[in-house]
Amino acid sequence: MQCQMRSDVAMDDGRGEWDEIREFLQQTGRRRELDSLNAGLRKARLDGDFQEELRLLALIQARRQG
């Protein structure tokens, strides 16, 4: 049902359905990448690996900024 609604929105604003799908997949990929980086950050903190923690924090900040 949600997919149908998103498709309708894509048609209403003049964008094609594939553009909407492509945008959704890109956003999902970014979220998964950030989730993976955050998991690595938690592990680095637990292990006491401060250099890895700083490296991951820098990557996370860069990804969030675009």
CSV table of N, CA and C in Angstrom, one decimal:
chain,number,residue,atom,x,y,z
A,1,MET,N,0.8,-1.2,0.0
A,1,MET,CA,0.0,0.0,0.0
A,1,MET,C,0.9,1.3,0.0
A,2,GLN,N,1.9,1.3,0.8
A,2,GLN,CA,2.8,2.4,0.9
A,2,GLN,C,3.5,2.6,-0.5
A,3,CYS,N,3.9,1.5,-1.1
A,3,CYS,CA,4.6,1.7,-2.4
A,3,CYS,C,3.6,2.3,-3.4
A,4,GLN,N,2.4,1.9,-3.4
A,4,GLN,CA,1.4,2.5,-4.3
A,4,GLN,C,1.3,4.0,-4.0
A,5,MET,N,1.2,4.4,-2.8
A,5,MET,CA,1.1,5.8,-2.4
A,5,MET,C,2.3,6.6,-2.9
A,6,ARG,N,3.5,6.0,-2.7
A,6,ARG,CA,4.7,6.7,-3.1
A,6,ARG,C,4.7,6.8,-4.6
A,7,SER,N,4.2,5.8,-5.3
A,7,SER,CA,4.2,5.9,-6.8
A,7,SER,C,3.2,7.0,-7.2
A,8,ASP,N,2.1,7.1,-6.5
A,8,ASP,CA,1.1,8.2,-6.9
A,8,ASP,C,1.7,9.5,-6.6
A,9,VAL,N,2.5,9.7,-5.6
A,9,VAL,CA,3.1,11.0,-5.3
A,9,VAL,C,4.1,11.3,-6.4
A,10,ALA,N,4.9,10.3,-6.8
A,10,ALA,CA,5.8,10.5,-7.9
A,10,ALA,C,5.2,10.9,-9.2
A,11,MET,N,4.0,10.4,-9.5
A,11,MET,CA,3.3,10.8,-10.7
A,11,MET,C,2.7,12.2,-10.5
A,12,ASP,N,2.3,12.5,-9.3
A,12,ASP,CA,1.7,13.8,-9.1
A,12,ASP,C,2.6,15.0,-9.3
A,13,ASP,N,3.9,14.8,-8.8
A,13,ASP,CA,4.8,15.9,-8.9
A,13,ASP,C,5.6,15.9,-10.2
A,14,GLY,N,5.3,15.1,-11.1
A,14,GLY,CA,5.9,15.1,-12.5
A,14,GLY,C,7.1,14.2,-12.6
A,15,ARG,N,7.5,13.6,-11.5
A,15,ARG,CA,8.6,12.7,-11.6
A,15,ARG,C,8.2,11.3,-12.0
A,16,GLY,N,9.0,10.5,-12.7
A,16,GLY,CA,8.6,9.2,-13.0
A,16,GLY,C,8.7,8.2,-11.9
A,17,GLU,N,8.1,7.1,-12.0
A,17,GLU,CA,8.1,6.1,-10.9
A,17,GLU,C,9.5,5.6,-10.6
A,18,TRP,N,10.3,5.4,-11.7
A,18,TRP,CA,11.7,4.9,-11.5
A,18,TRP,C,12.5,5.9,-10.7
A,19,ASP,N,12.3,7.2,-11.0
A,19,ASP,CA,13.0,8.2,-10.2
A,19,ASP,C,12.8,8.1,-8.7
A,20,GLU,N,11.5,7.9,-8.4
A,20,GLU,CA,11.1,7.8,-7.0
A,20,GLU,C,11.7,6.5,-6.4
A,21,ILE,N,11.7,5.4,-7.1
A,21,ILE,CA,12.3,4.2,-6.6
A,21,ILE,C,13.8,4.3,-6.5
A,22,ARG,N,14.5,4.9,-7.4
A,22,ARG,CA,15.9,5.2,-7.3
A,22,ARG,C,16.3,6.0,-6.1
A,23,GLU,N,15.5,7.1,-5.9
A,23,GLU,CA,15.7,7.9,-4.7
A,23,GLU,C,15.6,7.1,-3.4
A,24,PHE,N,14.5,6.3,-3.3
A,24,PHE,CA,14.3,5.5,-2.1
A,24,PHE,C,15.4,4.6,-1.9
A,25,LEU,N,15.9,3.9,-2.9
A,25,LEU,CA,17.0,3.0,-2.7
A,25,LEU,C,18.3,3.7,-2.3
A,26,GLN,N,18.6,4.9,-2.8
A,26,GLN,CA,19.7,5.6,-2.4
A,26,GLN,C,19.7,6.0,-0.9
A,27,GLN,N,18.5,6.4,-0.5
A,27,GLN,CA,18.3,6.8,0.9
A,27,GLN,C,18.5,5.6,1.8
A,28,THR,N,17.9,4.4,1.4
A,28,THR,CA,18.1,3.2,2.1
A,28,THR,C,19.5,2.8,2.2
A,29,GLY,N,20.3,2.9,1.1
A,29,GLY,CA,21.7,2.6,1.1
A,29,GLY,C,22.5,3.4,2.1
A,30,ARG,N,22.2,4.7,2.1
A,30,ARG,CA,22.9,5.6,3.0
A,30,ARG,C,22.6,5.3,4.5
A,31,ARG,N,21.3,4.9,4.8
A,31,ARG,CA,21.0,4.5,6.1
A,31,ARG,C,21.7,3.3,6.5
A,32,ARG,N,21.8,2.3,5.6
A,32,ARG,CA,22.5,1.1,5.9
A,32,ARG,C,24.0,1.3,6.2
A,33,GLU,N,24.5,2.2,5.3
A,33,GLU,CA,26.0,2.5,5.5
A,33,GLU,C,26.2,3.2,6.9
A,34,LEU,N,25.3,4.1,7.3
A,34,LEU,CA,25.5,4.7,8.6
A,34,LEU,C,25.3,3.7,9.7
A,35,ASP,N,24.3,2.8,9.5
A,35,ASP,CA,24.1,1.8,10.6
A,35,ASP,C,25.4,0.9,10.7
A,36,SER,N,26.0,0.6,9.6
A,36,SER,CA,27.2,-0.2,9.7
A,36,SER,C,28.4,0.6,10.3
A,37,LEU,N,28.5,1.8,10.0
A,37,LEU,CA,29.5,2.7,10.6
A,37,LEU,C,29.3,2.8,12.1
A,38,ASN,N,28.0,3.0,12.5
A,38,ASN,CA,27.7,3.1,13.9
A,38,ASN,C,28.0,1.8,14.7
A,39,ALA,N,27.7,0.7,14.1
A,39,ALA,CA,28.0,-0.6,14.7
A,39,ALA,C,29.5,-0.7,14.9
A,40,GLY,N,30.3,-0.3,13.9
A,40,GLY,CA,31.8,-0.3,14.0
A,40,GLY,C,32.2,0.6,15.1
A,41,LEU,N,31.6,1.7,15.2
A,41,LEU,CA,31.9,2.7,16.3
A,41,LEU,C,31.7,2.1,17.7
A,42,ARG,N,30.5,1.5,17.8
A,42,ARG,CA,30.2,0.8,19.1
A,42,ARG,C,31.3,-0.2,19.5
A,43,LYS,N,31.7,-1.0,18.5
A,43,LYS,CA,32.7,-2.1,18.7
A,43,LYS,C,34.0,-1.4,19.1
A,44,ALA,N,34.4,-0.4,18.4
A,44,ALA,CA,35.7,0.3,18.7
A,44,ALA,C,35.7,0.9,20.1
A,45,ARG,N,34.5,1.4,20.5
A,45,ARG,CA,34.4,2.0,21.9
A,45,ARG,C,34.5,0.8,22.9
A,46,LEU,N,33.9,-0.3,22.7
A,46,LEU,CA,34.0,-1.4,23.6
A,46,LEU,C,35.4,-2.0,23.7
A,47,ASP,N,36.1,-2.0,22.6
A,47,ASP,CA,37.5,-2.5,22.5
A,47,ASP,C,38.5,-1.5,23.0
A,48,GLY,N,38.1,-0.3,23.2
A,48,GLY,CA,39.0,0.8,23.6
A,48,GLY,C,39.9,1.2,22.5
A,49,ASP,N,39.6,1.1,21.3
A,49,ASP,CA,40.4,1.4,20.1
A,49,ASP,C,40.0,2.9,19.7
A,50,PHE,N,40.7,3.8,20.4
A,50,PHE,CA,40.4,5.2,20.2
A,50,PHE,C,40.7,5.8,18.8
A,51,GLN,N,41.8,5.3,18.2
A,51,GLN,CA,42.1,5.7,16.8
A,51,GLN,C,41.0,5.3,15.8
A,52,GLU,N,40.5,4.1,16.0
A,52,GLU,CA,39.4,3.6,15.1
A,52,GLU,C,38.2,4.3,15.4
A,53,GLU,N,37.9,4.7,16.6
A,53,GLU,CA,36.7,5.4,17.0
A,53,GLU,C,36.8,6.8,16.3
A,54,LEU,N,37.9,7.5,16.4
A,54,LEU,CA,38.0,8.8,15.7
A,54,LEU,C,37.9,8.7,14.2
A,55,ARG,N,38.4,7.7,13.6
A,55,ARG,CA,38.3,7.5,12.2
A,55,ARG,C,36.8,7.3,11.8
A,56,LEU,N,36.1,6.4,12.5
A,56,LEU,CA,34.7,6.2,12.2
A,56,LEU,C,33.9,7.4,12.5
A,57,LEU,N,34.2,8.2,13.5
A,57,LEU,CA,33.4,9.4,13.8
A,57,LEU,C,33.6,10.4,12.6
A,58,ALA,N,34.8,10.5,12.1
A,58,ALA,CA,35.0,11.4,10.9
A,58,ALA,C,34.3,10.9,9.7
A,59,LEU,N,34.2,9.6,9.4
A,59,LEU,CA,33.5,9.0,8.3
A,59,LEU,C,32.0,9.3,8.5
A,60,ILE,N,31.5,9.0,9.7
A,60,ILE,CA,30.0,9.2,9.9
A,60,ILE,C,29.7,10.7,9.7
A,61,GLN,N,30.5,11.6,10.2
A,61,GLN,CA,30.2,13.0,10.0
A,61,GLN,C,30.2,13.4,8.5
A,62,ALA,N,31.2,12.9,7.8
A,62,ALA,CA,31.3,13.2,6.3
A,62,ALA,C,30.1,12.6,5.6
A,63,ARG,N,29.6,11.4,5.9
A,63,ARG,CA,28.5,10.8,5.3
A,63,ARG,C,27.2,11.6,5.5
A,64,ARG,N,27.0,12.1,6.8
A,64,ARG,CA,25.8,12.8,7.1
A,64,ARG,C,25.8,14.2,6.4
A,65,GLN,N,27.0,14.8,6.2
A,65,GLN,CA,27.0,16.1,5.5
A,65,GLN,C,26.8,15.9,4.0
A,66,GLY,N,26.9,14.7,3.5
A,66,GLY,CA,26.7,14.5,2.1
A,66,GLY,C,27.8,14.0,1.4
